[in-house]
Amino acid sequence: EAQVTQNPRYLITVTGKKLTVTCSQNMNHEYMSWYRQDPGLGLRQIYYSMNVEVTDKGDVPEGYKVSRKEKRNFPLILESPSPNQTSLYFCASSPSGRMNTEAFFGQGTRLTVV
Amino acid sequence: GDSVTQMEGPVTLSEEAFLTINCTYTATGYPSLFWYVQYPGEGLQLLLKATKADDKGSNKGFEATYRKETTSFHLEKGSVQVSDSAVYFCALREDNNDMRFGAGTRLTVKP
């Protein structure tokens, strides 16, 4: 089954404790991205990757890191989480960055930083 | 930069009512337009899309027409069901760019 898989689905952590949210897709997509979803703000892009070893900042990259060493994986790293990073996070992939291609989303990771 | 504005919710309707969720956009070029739906506890999934002016996207009884002259892509359904209760997101995408999403509109359909 074609899918984007994120782990974990739920995570509660403490301020300053490094964490990684994994994302993997099995559709051989070139383009992957991370979003955060906050009430009233919709989805805001954190980072994106056009292909392996190519990553770039989105609209809200502060406090986050990513890497793209393999085509299928695009982990999101929070080196020192803070309470304002409490949010619902989504990973997405699409065949390319072309405008007519849809994005496929993971199930989401609900992160709480206390 | 590109942006999407959609009507604020929440929207509450009775079953079989007519639904319209307004969406307008600002873009530098001629983007593709999308509607995504998010059911409780799930990720977003594509509902429909349109890639050029005057195209109509349709799926599961939902429709939206790409109107370049009014920069709009309003979502409509003639008769909603309880199972349509979800959050709906309008989005656009230009070449070599990521999706831009609206804030989302929560729809609740009551029996």
Coordinates of C-alpha atoms in Angstrom, one line a residue:
Chain A
E1 CA 0.0 0.0 0.0
A2 CA 1.3 3.4 -1.0
Q3 CA 1.7 5.5 2.1
V4 CA 3.6 8.0 4.2
T5 CA 4.5 6.7 7.7
Q6 CA 5.3 8.9 10.6
N7 CA 6.4 7.8 14.0
P8 CA 5.6 8.3 16.8
R9 CA 1.9 9.3 16.5
Y10 CA 1.9 10.9 20.0
L11 CA 4.8 12.3 22.0
I12 CA 5.1 14.1 25.3
T13 CA 8.6 15.4 26.1
V14 CA 10.3 18.0 28.3
T15 CA 11.9 21.2 27.3
G16 CA 15.4 20.8 26.0
K17 CA 15.3 17.0 25.4
K18 CA 16.3 16.3 21.8
L19 CA 13.8 14.3 19.7
T20 CA 13.4 13.0 16.2
V21 CA 10.2 12.3 14.4
T22 CA 10.6 9.9 11.5
C23 CA 9.0 10.0 8.2
S24 CA 9.2 7.4 5.4
Q25 CA 7.4 7.0 2.1
N26 CA 7.2 4.0 -0.2
M27 CA 6.2 5.7 -3.4
N28 CA 9.7 6.7 -4.7
H29 CA 8.7 10.4 -4.4
E30 CA 11.3 13.0 -5.0
Y31 CA 9.7 15.8 -3.0
M32 CA 9.1 15.7 0.8
S33 CA 8.1 18.3 3.3
W34 CA 7.2 18.9 6.9
Y35 CA 4.3 21.0 8.2
R36 CA 3.0 22.0 11.5
Q37 CA -0.7 22.5 12.1
D38 CA -1.9 25.0 14.7
P39 CA -5.5 26.2 15.3
G40 CA -6.5 29.0 13.1
L41 CA -3.2 29.0 11.2
G42 CA -3.7 26.0 8.9
L43 CA -0.6 24.2 7.8
R44 CA 2.7 26.0 7.7
Q45 CA 5.8 24.6 6.0
I46 CA 8.8 23.9 8.2
Y47 CA 11.3 22.4 5.7
Y48 CA 11.2 20.7 2.4
S49 CA 13.4 18.6 0.2
M50 CA 13.4 18.5 -3.6
N51 CA 15.6 15.3 -3.6
V52 CA 18.3 13.4 -1.8
E53 CA 20.8 15.7 -0.1
V54 CA 18.8 18.8 -1.1
T55 CA 16.8 20.5 1.7
D56 CA 15.6 24.1 2.2
K57 CA 13.8 26.2 4.8
G58 CA 10.1 26.7 4.7
D59 CA 8.1 29.4 6.4
V60 CA 8.8 28.4 10.1
P61 CA 12.2 26.6 10.2
E62 CA 13.5 28.0 13.5
G63 CA 14.2 25.3 16.1
Y64 CA 14.0 22.5 13.6
K65 CA 16.5 20.5 11.5
V66 CA 16.0 17.9 8.8
S67 CA 18.1 15.6 6.7
R68 CA 17.6 13.6 3.5
K69 CA 20.2 10.9 3.2
E70 CA 17.9 8.5 1.4
K71 CA 15.0 9.1 -0.9
R72 CA 12.4 7.4 1.2
N73 CA 13.2 9.0 4.6
F74 CA 12.9 12.6 5.9
P75 CA 13.3 12.9 9.6
L76 CA 12.4 16.0 11.6
I77 CA 14.8 16.8 14.4
L78 CA 14.1 19.1 17.4
E79 CA 17.5 19.7 19.0
S80 CA 16.2 21.6 22.0
P81 CA 12.4 21.5 22.0
S82 CA 10.4 24.4 23.6
P83 CA 6.8 24.7 24.6
N84 CA 6.0 26.8 21.5
Q85 CA 6.8 23.8 19.4
T86 CA 3.8 22.0 20.9
S87 CA 1.8 21.2 17.7
L88 CA 0.5 18.7 15.3
Y89 CA 3.1 17.8 12.7
F90 CA 2.6 16.3 9.3
C91 CA 5.1 14.8 6.8
A92 CA 4.1 14.9 3.1
S93 CA 5.5 13.6 -0.1
S94 CA 4.8 14.2 -3.8
P95 CA 6.3 12.8 -7.0
S96 CA 8.0 16.1 -7.7
G97 CA 7.7 19.8 -7.1
R98 CA 5.6 20.4 -10.2
M99 CA 2.5 22.4 -9.6
N100 CA 0.0 19.7 -10.7
T101 CA 1.2 17.0 -8.3
E102 CA -0.7 16.3 -5.2
A103 CA 0.8 15.8 -1.8
F104 CA 0.4 12.6 0.2
F105 CA 0.3 13.0 3.9
G106 CA 1.2 11.0 6.9
Q107 CA -1.1 10.4 9.8
G108 CA 0.4 13.1 11.9
T109 CA 2.5 13.4 15.1
R110 CA 1.0 15.2 18.1
L111 CA 3.8 16.7 20.0
T112 CA 3.5 18.2 23.5
V113 CA 6.5 19.9 25.1
V114 CA 6.2 20.6 28.8
Chain B
G1 CA 3.9 35.8 -1.8
D2 CA 1.3 33.2 -2.6
S3 CA -1.6 32.8 -0.1
V4 CA -5.0 31.2 0.4
T5 CA -7.9 32.6 2.2
Q6 CA -10.9 30.5 3.1
M7 CA -14.1 31.2 5.0
E8 CA -13.8 30.9 8.7
G9 CA -15.7 28.2 10.5
P10 CA -17.0 26.3 12.1
V11 CA -19.9 25.6 9.7
T12 CA -22.8 23.5 11.1
L13 CA -25.4 22.1 8.7
S14 CA -28.2 19.7 8.8
E15 CA -28.0 16.5 6.7
E16 CA -29.0 17.1 3.1
A17 CA -28.3 20.8 3.2
F18 CA -26.3 22.6 0.5
L19 CA -22.7 23.3 1.3
T20 CA -20.4 26.1 0.1
I21 CA -17.0 26.8 1.5
N22 CA -15.4 29.9 0.0
C23 CA -11.8 30.0 -1.1
T24 CA -9.8 32.8 -2.7
Y25 CA -6.2 32.9 -3.5
T26 CA -3.3 35.2 -4.4
A27 CA -0.5 34.0 -6.6
T28 CA 2.2 35.4 -8.8
G29 CA 1.6 32.9 -11.6
Y30 CA -1.1 30.4 -12.5
P31 CA -1.1 27.7 -9.8
S32 CA -2.9 24.4 -9.5
L33 CA -5.7 24.5 -6.9
F34 CA -6.7 21.8 -4.4
W35 CA -9.1 20.9 -1.8
Y36 CA -8.0 18.5 1.0
V37 CA -10.1 16.9 3.7
Q38 CA -9.0 15.9 7.2
Y39 CA -11.2 13.5 9.1
P40 CA -10.7 13.3 12.9
G41 CA -7.4 11.9 13.9
E42 CA -6.2 11.5 10.4
G43 CA -3.9 13.2 7.9
L44 CA -5.0 15.2 5.0
Q45 CA -6.2 13.5 1.9
L46 CA -6.9 15.0 -1.5
L47 CA -10.5 15.6 -2.2
L48 CA -10.3 17.2 -5.7
K49 CA -8.0 19.4 -7.8
A50 CA -8.0 21.7 -10.8
T51 CA -4.9 22.6 -12.8
K52 CA -6.0 25.4 -15.1
A53 CA -8.6 28.1 -15.4
D54 CA -12.2 27.0 -15.8
D55 CA -11.4 23.4 -14.9
K56 CA -13.9 21.8 -12.5
G57 CA -12.6 19.2 -10.0
S58 CA -15.1 16.8 -8.6
N59 CA -15.2 13.8 -6.2
K60 CA -17.7 12.2 -3.8
G61 CA -20.3 14.7 -4.8
F62 CA -18.1 17.7 -4.1
E63 CA -17.2 20.2 -6.8
A64 CA -15.1 23.2 -7.2
T65 CA -14.4 25.4 -10.3
Y66 CA -11.1 27.2 -10.9
R67 CA -12.1 30.9 -11.6
K68 CA -9.2 32.9 -12.7
E69 CA -11.2 36.1 -13.0
T70 CA -12.2 36.1 -9.4
T71 CA -9.2 34.1 -8.1
S72 CA -11.5 31.7 -6.4
F73 CA -12.0 27.9 -6.0
H74 CA -15.2 27.5 -3.9
L75 CA -16.1 24.1 -2.7
E76 CA -19.7 23.0 -3.1
K77 CA -21.9 19.9 -2.4
G78 CA -25.5 19.6 -3.0
S79 CA -26.5 17.4 -0.1
V80 CA -24.2 16.8 2.8
Q81 CA -24.1 13.7 5.0
V82 CA -23.1 13.2 8.5
S83 CA -20.0 11.4 7.2
D84 CA -18.8 14.6 5.5
S85 CA -18.1 16.1 8.9
A86 CA -14.4 17.0 8.8
V87 CA -12.0 19.9 8.3
Y88 CA -11.6 21.2 4.7
F89 CA -8.4 22.9 3.5
C90 CA -8.1 24.9 0.3
A91 CA -4.5 24.9 -1.2
L92 CA -2.5 26.1 -4.1
R93 CA 0.7 25.1 -5.7
E94 CA 3.0 26.8 -8.2
D95 CA 5.8 25.1 -10.1
N96 CA 8.8 24.0 -7.9
N97 CA 7.0 25.3 -4.9
D98 CA 5.3 23.7 -2.0
M99 CA 1.6 23.7 -1.2
R100 CA 0.1 26.8 0.4
F101 CA -2.8 26.1 2.6
G102 CA -5.7 28.1 4.0
A103 CA -6.5 28.0 7.7
G104 CA -9.1 25.2 7.3
T105 CA -12.9 25.2 7.7
R106 CA -14.5 22.8 10.2
L107 CA -17.7 21.3 9.0
T108 CA -20.2 19.6 11.3
V109 CA -23.2 17.9 9.8
K110 CA -26.0 17.0 12.1
P111 CA -28.6 14.2 11.5

